[in-house]
mmCIF file with all atom_site columns, C-alpha atoms in Angstrom:
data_model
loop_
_atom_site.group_PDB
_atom_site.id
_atom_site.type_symbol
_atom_site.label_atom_id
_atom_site.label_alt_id
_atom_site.label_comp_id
_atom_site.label_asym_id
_atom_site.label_entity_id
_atom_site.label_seq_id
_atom_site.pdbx_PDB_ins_code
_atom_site.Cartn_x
_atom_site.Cartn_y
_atom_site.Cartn_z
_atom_site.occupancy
_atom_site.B_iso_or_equiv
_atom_site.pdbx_formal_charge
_atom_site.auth_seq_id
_atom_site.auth_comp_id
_atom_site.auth_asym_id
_atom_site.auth_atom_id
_atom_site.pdbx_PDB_model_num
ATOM 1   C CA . UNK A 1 1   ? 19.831  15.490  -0.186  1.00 0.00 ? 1   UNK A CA 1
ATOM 2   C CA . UNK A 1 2   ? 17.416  14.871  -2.558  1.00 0.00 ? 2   UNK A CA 1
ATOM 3   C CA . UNK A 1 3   ? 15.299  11.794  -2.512  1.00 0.00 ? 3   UNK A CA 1
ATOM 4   C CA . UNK A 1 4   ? 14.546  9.291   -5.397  1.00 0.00 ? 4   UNK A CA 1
ATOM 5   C CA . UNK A 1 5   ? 11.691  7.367   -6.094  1.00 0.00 ? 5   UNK A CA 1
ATOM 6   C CA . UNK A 1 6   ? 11.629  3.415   -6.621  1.00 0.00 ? 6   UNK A CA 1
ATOM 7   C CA . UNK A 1 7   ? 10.480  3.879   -9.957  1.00 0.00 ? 7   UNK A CA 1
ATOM 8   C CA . UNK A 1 8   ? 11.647  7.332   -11.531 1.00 0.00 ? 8   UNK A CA 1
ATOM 9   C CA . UNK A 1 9   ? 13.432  6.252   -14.571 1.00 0.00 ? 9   UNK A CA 1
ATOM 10  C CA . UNK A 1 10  ? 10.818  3.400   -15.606 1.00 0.00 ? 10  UNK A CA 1
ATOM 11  C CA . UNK A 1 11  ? 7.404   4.624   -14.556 1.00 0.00 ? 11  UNK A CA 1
ATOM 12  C CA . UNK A 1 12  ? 6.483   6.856   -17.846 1.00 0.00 ? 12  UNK A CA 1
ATOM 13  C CA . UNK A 1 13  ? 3.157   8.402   -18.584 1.00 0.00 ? 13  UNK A CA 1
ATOM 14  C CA . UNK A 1 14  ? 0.719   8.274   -21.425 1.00 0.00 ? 14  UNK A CA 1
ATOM 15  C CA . UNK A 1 15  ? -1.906  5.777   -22.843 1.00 0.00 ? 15  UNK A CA 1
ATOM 16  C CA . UNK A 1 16  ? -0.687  1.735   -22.820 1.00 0.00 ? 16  UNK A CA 1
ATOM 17  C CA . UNK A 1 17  ? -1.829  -1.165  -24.256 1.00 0.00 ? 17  UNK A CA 1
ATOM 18  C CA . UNK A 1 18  ? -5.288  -2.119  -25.573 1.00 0.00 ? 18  UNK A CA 1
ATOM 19  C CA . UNK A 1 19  ? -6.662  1.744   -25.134 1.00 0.00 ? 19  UNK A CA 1
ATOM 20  C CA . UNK A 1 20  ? -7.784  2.711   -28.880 1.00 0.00 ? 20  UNK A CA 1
ATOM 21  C CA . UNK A 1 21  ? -11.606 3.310   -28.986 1.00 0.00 ? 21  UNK A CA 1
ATOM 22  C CA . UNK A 1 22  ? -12.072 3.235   -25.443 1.00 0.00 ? 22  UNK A CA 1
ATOM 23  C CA . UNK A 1 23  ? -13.053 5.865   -23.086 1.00 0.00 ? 23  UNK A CA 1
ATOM 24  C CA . UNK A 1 24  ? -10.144 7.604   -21.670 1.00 0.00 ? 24  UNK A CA 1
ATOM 25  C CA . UNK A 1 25  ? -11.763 7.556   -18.239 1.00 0.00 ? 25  UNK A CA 1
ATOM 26  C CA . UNK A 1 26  ? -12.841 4.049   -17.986 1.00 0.00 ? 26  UNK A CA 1
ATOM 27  C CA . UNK A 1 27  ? -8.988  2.579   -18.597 1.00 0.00 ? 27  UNK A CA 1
ATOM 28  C CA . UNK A 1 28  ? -7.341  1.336   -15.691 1.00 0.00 ? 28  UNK A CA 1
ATOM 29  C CA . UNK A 1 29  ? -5.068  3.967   -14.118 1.00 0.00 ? 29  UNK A CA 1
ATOM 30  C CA . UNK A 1 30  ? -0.907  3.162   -12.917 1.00 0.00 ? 30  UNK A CA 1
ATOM 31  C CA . UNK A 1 31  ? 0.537   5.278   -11.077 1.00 0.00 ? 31  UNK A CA 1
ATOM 32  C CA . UNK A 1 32  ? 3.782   5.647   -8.677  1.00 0.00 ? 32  UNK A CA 1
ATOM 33  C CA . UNK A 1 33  ? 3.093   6.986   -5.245  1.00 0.00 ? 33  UNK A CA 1
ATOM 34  C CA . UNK A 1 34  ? 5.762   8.763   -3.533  1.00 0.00 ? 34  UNK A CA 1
ATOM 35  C CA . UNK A 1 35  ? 6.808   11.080  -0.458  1.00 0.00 ? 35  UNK A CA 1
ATOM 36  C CA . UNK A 1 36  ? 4.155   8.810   1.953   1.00 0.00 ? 36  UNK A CA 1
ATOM 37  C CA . UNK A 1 37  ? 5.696   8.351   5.909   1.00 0.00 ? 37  UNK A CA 1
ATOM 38  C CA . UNK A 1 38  ? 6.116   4.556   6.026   1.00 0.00 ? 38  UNK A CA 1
ATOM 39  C CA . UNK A 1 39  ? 6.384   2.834   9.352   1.00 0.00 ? 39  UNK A CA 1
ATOM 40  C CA . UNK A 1 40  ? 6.203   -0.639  10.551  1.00 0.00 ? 40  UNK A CA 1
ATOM 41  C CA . UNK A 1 41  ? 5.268   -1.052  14.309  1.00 0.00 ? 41  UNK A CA 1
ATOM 42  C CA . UNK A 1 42  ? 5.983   -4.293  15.850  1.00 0.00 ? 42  UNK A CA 1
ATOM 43  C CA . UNK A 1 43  ? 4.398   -5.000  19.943  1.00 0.00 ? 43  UNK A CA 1
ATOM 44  C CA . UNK A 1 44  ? 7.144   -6.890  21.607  1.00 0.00 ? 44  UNK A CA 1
ATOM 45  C CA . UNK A 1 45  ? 6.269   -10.642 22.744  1.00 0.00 ? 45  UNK A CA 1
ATOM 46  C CA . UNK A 1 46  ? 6.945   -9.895  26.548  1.00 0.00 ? 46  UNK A CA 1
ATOM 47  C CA . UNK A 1 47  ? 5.332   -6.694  26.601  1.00 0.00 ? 47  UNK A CA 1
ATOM 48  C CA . UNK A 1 48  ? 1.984   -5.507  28.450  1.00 0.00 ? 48  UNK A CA 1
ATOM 49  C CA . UNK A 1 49  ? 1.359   -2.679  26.761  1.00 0.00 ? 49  UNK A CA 1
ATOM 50  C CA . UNK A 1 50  ? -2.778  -2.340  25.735  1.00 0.00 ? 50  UNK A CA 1
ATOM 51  C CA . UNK A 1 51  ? -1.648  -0.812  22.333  1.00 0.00 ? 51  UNK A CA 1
ATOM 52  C CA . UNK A 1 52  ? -5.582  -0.832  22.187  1.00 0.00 ? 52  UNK A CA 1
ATOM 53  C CA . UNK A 1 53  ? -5.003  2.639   24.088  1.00 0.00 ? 53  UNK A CA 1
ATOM 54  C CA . UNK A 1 54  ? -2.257  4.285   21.827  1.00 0.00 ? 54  UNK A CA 1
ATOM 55  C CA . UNK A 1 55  ? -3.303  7.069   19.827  1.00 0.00 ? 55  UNK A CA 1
ATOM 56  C CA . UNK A 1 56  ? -1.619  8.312   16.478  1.00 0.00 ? 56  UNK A CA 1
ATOM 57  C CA . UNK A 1 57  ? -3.137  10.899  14.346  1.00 0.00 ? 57  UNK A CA 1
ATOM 58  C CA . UNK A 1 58  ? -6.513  10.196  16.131  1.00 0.00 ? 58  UNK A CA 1
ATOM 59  C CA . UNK A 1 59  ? -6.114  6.266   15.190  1.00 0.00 ? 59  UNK A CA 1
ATOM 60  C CA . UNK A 1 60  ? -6.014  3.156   17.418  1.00 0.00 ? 60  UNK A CA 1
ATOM 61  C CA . UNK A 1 61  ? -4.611  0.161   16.281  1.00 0.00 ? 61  UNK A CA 1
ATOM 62  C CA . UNK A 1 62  ? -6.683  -2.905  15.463  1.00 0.00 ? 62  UNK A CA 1
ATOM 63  C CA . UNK A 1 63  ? -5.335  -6.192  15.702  1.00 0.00 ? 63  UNK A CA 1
ATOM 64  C CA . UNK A 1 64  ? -7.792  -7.935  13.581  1.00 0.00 ? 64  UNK A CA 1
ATOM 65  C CA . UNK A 1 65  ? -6.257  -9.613  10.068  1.00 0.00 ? 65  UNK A CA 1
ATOM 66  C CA . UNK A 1 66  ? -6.804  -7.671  7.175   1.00 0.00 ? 66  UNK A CA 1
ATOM 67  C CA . UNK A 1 67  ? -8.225  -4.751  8.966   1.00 0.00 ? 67  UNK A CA 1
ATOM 68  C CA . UNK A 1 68  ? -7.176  -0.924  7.951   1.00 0.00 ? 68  UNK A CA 1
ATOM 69  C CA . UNK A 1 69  ? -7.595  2.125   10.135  1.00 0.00 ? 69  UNK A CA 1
ATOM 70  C CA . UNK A 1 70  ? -7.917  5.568   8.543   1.00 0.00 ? 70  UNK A CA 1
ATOM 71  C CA . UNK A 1 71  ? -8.353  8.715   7.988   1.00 0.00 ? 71  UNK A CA 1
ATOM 72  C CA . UNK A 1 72  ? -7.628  11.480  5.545   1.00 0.00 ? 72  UNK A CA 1
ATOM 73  C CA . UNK A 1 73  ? -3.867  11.719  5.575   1.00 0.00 ? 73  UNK A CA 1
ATOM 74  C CA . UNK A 1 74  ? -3.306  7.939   7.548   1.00 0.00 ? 74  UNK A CA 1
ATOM 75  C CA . UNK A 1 75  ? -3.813  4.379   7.043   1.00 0.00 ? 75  UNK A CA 1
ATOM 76  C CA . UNK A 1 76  ? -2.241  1.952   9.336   1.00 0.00 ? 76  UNK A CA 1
ATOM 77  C CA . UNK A 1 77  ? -2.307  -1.782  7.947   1.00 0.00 ? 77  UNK A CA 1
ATOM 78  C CA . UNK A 1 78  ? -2.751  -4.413  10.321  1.00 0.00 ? 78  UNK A CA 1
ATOM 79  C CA . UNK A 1 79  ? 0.567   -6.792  8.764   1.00 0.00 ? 79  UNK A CA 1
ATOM 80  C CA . UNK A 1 80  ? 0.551   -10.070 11.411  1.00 0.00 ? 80  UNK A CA 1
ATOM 81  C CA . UNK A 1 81  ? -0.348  -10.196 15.063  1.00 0.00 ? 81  UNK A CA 1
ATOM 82  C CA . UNK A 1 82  ? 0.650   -7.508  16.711  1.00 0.00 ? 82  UNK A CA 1
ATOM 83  C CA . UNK A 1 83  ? 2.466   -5.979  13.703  1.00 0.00 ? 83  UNK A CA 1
ATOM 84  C CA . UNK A 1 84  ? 1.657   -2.564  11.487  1.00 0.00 ? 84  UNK A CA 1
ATOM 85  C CA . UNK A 1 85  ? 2.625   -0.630  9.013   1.00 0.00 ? 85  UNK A CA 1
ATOM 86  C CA . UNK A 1 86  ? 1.553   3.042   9.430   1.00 0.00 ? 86  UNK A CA 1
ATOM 87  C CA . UNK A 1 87  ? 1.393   5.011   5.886   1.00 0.00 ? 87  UNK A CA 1
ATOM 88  C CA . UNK A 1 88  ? 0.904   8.769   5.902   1.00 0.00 ? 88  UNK A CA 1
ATOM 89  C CA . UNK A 1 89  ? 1.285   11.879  4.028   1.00 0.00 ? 89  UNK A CA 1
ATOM 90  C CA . UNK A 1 90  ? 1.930   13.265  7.150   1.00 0.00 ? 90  UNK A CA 1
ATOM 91  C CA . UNK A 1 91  ? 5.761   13.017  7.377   1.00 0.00 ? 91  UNK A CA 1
ATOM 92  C CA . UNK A 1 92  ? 6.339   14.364  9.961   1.00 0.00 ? 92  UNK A CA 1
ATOM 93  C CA . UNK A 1 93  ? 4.302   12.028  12.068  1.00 0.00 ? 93  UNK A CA 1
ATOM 94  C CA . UNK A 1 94  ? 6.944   9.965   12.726  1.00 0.00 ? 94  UNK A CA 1
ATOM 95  C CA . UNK A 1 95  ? 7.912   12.392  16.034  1.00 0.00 ? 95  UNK A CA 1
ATOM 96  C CA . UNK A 1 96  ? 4.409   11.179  17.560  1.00 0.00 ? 96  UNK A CA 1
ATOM 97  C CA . UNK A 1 97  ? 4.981   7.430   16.670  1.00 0.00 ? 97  UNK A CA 1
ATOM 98  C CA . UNK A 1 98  ? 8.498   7.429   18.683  1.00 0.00 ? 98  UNK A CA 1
ATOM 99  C CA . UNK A 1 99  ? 7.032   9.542   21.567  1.00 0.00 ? 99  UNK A CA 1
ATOM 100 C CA . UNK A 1 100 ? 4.122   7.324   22.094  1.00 0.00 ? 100 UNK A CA 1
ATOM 101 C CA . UNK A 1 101 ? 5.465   3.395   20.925  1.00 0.00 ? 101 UNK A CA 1
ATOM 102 C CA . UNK A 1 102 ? 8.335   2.991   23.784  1.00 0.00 ? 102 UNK A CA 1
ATOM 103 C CA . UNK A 1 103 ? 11.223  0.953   22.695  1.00 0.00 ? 103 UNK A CA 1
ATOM 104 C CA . UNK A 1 104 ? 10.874  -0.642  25.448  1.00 0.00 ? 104 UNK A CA 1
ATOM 105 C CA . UNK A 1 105 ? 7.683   -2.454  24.371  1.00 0.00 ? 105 UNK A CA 1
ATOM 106 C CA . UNK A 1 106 ? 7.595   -1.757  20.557  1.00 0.00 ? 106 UNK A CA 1
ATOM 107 C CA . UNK A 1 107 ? 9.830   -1.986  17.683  1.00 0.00 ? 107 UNK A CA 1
ATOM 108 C CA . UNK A 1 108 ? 9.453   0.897   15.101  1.00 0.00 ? 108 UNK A CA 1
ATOM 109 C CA . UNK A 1 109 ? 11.388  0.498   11.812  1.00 0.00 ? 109 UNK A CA 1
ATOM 110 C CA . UNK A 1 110 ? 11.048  3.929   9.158   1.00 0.00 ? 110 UNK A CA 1
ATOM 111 C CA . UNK A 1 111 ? 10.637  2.041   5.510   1.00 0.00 ? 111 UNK A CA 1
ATOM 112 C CA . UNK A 1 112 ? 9.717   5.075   4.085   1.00 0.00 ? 112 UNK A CA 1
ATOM 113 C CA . UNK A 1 113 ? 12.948  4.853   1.380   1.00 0.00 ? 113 UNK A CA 1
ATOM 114 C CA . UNK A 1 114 ? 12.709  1.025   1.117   1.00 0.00 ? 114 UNK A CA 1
ATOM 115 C CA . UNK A 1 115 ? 9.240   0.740   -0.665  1.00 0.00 ? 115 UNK A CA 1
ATOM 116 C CA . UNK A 1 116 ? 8.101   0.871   -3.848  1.00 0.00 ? 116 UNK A CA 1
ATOM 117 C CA . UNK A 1 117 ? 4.658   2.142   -4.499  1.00 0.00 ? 117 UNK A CA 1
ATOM 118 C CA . UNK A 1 118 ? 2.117   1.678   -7.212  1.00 0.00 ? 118 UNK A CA 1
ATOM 119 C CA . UNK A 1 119 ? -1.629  2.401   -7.454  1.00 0.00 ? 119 UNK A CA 1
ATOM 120 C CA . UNK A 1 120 ? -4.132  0.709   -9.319  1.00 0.00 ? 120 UNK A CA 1
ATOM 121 C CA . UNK A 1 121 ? -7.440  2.688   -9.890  1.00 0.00 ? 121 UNK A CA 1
ATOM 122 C CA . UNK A 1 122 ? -10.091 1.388   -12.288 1.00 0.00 ? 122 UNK A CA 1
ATOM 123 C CA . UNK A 1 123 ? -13.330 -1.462  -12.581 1.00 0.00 ? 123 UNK A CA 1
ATOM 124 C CA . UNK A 1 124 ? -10.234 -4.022  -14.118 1.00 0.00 ? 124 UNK A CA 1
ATOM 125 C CA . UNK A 1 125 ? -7.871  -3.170  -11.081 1.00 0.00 ? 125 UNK A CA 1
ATOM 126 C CA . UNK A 1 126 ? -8.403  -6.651  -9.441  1.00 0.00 ? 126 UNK A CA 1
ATOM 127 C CA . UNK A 1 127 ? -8.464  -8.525  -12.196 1.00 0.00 ? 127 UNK A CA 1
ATOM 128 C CA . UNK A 1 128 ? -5.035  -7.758  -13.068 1.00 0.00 ? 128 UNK A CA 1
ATOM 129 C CA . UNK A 1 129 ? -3.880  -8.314  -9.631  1.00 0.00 ? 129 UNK A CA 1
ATOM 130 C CA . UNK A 1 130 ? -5.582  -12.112 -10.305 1.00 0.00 ? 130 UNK A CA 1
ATOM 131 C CA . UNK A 1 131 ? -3.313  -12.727 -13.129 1.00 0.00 ? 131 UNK A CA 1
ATOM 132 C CA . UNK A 1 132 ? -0.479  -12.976 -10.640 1.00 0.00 ? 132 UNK A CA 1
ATOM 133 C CA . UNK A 1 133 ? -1.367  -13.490 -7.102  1.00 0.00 ? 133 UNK A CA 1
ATOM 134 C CA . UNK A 1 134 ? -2.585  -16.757 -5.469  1.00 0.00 ? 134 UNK A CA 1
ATOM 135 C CA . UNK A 1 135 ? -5.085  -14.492 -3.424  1.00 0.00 ? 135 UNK A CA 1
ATOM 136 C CA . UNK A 1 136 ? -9.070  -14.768 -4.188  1.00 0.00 ? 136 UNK A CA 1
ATOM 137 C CA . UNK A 1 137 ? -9.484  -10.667 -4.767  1.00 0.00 ? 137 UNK A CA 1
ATOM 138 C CA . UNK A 1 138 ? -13.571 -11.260 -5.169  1.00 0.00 ? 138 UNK A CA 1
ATOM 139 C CA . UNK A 1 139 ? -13.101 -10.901 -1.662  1.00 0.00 ? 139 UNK A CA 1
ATOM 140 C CA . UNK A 1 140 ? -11.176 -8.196  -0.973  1.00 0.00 ? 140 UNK A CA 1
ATOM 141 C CA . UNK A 1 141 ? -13.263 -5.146  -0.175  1.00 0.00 ? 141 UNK A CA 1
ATOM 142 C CA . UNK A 1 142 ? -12.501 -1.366  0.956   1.00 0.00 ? 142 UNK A CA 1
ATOM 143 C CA . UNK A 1 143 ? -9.920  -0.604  4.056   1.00 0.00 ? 143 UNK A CA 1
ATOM 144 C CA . UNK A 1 144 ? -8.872  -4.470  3.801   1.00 0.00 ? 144 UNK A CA 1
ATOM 145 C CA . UNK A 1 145 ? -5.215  -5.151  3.459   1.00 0.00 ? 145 UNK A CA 1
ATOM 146 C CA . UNK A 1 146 ? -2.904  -8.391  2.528   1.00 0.00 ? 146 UNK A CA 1
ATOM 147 C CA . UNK A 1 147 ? 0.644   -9.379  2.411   1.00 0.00 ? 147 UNK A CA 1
ATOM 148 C CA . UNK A 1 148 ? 1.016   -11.976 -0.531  1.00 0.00 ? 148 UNK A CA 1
ATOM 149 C CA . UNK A 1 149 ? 2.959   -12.350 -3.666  1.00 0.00 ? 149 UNK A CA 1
ATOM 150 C CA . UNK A 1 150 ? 2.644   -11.319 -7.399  1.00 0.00 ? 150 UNK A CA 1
ATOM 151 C CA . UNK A 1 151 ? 4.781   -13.620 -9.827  1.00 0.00 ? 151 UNK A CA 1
ATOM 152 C CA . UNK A 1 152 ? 6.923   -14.830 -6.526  1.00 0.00 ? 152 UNK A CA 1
ATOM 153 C CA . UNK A 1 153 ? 7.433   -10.828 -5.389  1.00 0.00 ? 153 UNK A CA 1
ATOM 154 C CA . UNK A 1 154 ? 6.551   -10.535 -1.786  1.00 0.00 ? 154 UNK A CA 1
ATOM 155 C CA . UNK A 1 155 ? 3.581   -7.332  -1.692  1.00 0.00 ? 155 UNK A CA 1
ATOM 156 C CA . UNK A 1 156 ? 1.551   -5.800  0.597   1.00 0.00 ? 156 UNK A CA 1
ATOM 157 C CA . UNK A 1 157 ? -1.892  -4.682  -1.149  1.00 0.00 ? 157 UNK A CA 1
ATOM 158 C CA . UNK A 1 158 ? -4.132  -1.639  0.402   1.00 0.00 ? 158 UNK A CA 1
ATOM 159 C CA . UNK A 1 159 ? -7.718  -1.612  -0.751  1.00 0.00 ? 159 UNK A CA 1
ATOM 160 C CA . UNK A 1 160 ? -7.971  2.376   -0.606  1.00 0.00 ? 160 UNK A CA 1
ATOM 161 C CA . UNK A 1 161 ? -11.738 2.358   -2.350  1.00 0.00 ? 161 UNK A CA 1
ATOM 162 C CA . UNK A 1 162 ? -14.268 -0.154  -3.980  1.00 0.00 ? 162 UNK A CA 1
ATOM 163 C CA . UNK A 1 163 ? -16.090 2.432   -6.513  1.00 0.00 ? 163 UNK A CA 1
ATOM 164 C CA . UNK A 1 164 ? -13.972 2.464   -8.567  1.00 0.00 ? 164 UNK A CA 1
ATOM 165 C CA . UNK A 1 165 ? -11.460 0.085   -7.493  1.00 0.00 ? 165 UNK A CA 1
ATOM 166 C CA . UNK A 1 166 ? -8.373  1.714   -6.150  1.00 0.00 ? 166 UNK A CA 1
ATOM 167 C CA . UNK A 1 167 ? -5.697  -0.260  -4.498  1.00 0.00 ? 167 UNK A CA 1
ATOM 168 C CA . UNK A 1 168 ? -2.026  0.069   -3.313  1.00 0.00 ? 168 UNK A CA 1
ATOM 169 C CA . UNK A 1 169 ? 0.983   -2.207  -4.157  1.00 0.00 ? 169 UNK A CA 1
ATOM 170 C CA . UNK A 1 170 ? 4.246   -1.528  -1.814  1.00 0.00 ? 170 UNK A CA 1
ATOM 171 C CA . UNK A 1 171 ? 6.793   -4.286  -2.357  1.00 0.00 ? 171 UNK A CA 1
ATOM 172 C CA . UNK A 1 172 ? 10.919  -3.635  -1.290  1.00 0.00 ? 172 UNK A CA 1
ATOM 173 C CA . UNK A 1 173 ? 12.070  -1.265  -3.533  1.00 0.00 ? 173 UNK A CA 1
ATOM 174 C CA . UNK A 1 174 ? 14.720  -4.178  -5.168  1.00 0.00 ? 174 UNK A CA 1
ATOM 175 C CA . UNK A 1 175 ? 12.017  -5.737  -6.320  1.00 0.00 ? 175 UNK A CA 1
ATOM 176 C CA . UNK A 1 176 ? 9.942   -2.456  -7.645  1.00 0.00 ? 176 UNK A CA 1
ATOM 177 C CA . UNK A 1 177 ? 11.185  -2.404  -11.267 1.00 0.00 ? 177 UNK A CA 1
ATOM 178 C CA . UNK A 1 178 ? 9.689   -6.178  -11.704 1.00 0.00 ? 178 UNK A CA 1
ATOM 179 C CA . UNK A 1 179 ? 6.716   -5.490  -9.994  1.00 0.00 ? 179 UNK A CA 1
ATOM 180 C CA . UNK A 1 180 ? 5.791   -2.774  -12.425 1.00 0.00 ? 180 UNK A CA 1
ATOM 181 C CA . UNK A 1 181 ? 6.897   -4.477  -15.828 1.00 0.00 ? 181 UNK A CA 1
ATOM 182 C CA . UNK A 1 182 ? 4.762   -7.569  -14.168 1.00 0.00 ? 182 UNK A CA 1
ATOM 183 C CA . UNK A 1 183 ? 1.386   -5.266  -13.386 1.00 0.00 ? 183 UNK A CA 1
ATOM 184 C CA . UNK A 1 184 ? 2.115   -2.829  -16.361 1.00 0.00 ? 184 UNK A CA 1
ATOM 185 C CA . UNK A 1 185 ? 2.035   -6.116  -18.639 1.00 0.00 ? 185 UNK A CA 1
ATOM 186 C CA . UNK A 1 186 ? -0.652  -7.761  -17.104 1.00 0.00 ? 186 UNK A CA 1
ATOM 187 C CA . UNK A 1 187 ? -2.584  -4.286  -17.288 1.00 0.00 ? 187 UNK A CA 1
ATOM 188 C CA . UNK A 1 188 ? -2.242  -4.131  -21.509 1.00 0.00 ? 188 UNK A CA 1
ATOM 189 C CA . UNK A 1 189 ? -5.091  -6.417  -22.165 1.00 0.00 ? 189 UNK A CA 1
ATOM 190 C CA . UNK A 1 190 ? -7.579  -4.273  -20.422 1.00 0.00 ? 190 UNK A CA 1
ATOM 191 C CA . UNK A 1 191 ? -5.495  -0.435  -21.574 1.00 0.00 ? 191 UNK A CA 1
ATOM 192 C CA . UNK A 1 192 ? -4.456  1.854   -19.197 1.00 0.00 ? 192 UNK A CA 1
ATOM 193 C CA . UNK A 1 193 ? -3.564  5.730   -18.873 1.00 0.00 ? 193 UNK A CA 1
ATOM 194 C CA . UNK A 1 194 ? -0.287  5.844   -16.612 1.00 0.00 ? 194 UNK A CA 1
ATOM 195 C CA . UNK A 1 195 ? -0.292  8.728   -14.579 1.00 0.00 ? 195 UNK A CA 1
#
């Protein structure tokens, strides 16, 4: 069975918006992300567990708000206390995450199909993100991480990189469509090149 993305018959590529005598590689970048592992690892109220000592793909988990662990193919997003969400290129990671979170002592839900996924990349990437979300973005920096909303659409944002800007949207994938007319409109003042 094939899989499809959140956004395949809406995302479309090309040049958008206020782009015309502007350098091609200083627009603001779109793009869908897709094929990423998706996990959300919940600790258990009652249980005893020092997650502290769990190891996936040579990452411990922090329980610290806003805090991202990572690596080259992994983030995992610290979501509430005690609660992650593990994103990887690595699919077949998922193995390792049910061998070493018992379900005895951890709740771990696959999302990988119920996310939608867009990346912002470029110096104007926060400022569209201010046009809809409540959040103060001036200080959001690299390998931080948020759960908010953009026009009343629950979001988790991923600050991958702060030279340029490059940050990750996942909301459900119900709500994907609106979430990428809202940041492809907001995105038209400044141009962008969807990839």
């Amino acid at each position: 069975m094939t899989s499809v993305s959140a956004l395949n018959h809406i995302h479309k590529t090309g040049l958008f918006g206020n782009h015309e005598n502007k350098n091609e590689e200083s627009l603001l970048k779109v793009s869908e992300i897709k094929n990423l592992l998706i996990v959300q690892i919940v600790q258990y109220k009652n249980s005893t567990v020092l997650f502290e000592n769990i190891d996936i793909d040579s990452l411990k988990l922090k329980n610290e708000p806003q805090s991202v662990v990572s690596n080259n193919d992994t983030r995992i997003l610290w979501n509430g206390p005690k609660n992650w969400l593990l994103v990887s290129t690595k699919k077949d990671l998922l193995k390792n995450i049910s061998e070493a979170f018992k379900e005895t002592d951890f709740a771990v839900t696959d999302l990988s199909h119920s996310k939608a996924i867009i990346e912002l990349e470029g110096q104007d990437a926060k400022e569209v993100l201010k046009k809809g979300c409540p959040f103060n973005f001036n200080i959001l920096e690299k390998n931080n991480s948020i759960n908010s909303t953009y026009n009343g659409i629950a979001l988790t944002v991923d600050m991958l990189d702060d030279n340029p800007d490059k940050i990750r949207l996942f909301a459900l994938r119900s709500f994907g469509e609106s979430l990428y007319h809202s940041i492809t409109d907001a995105s038209l003042e400044f141009g962008f090149k969807s990839l």
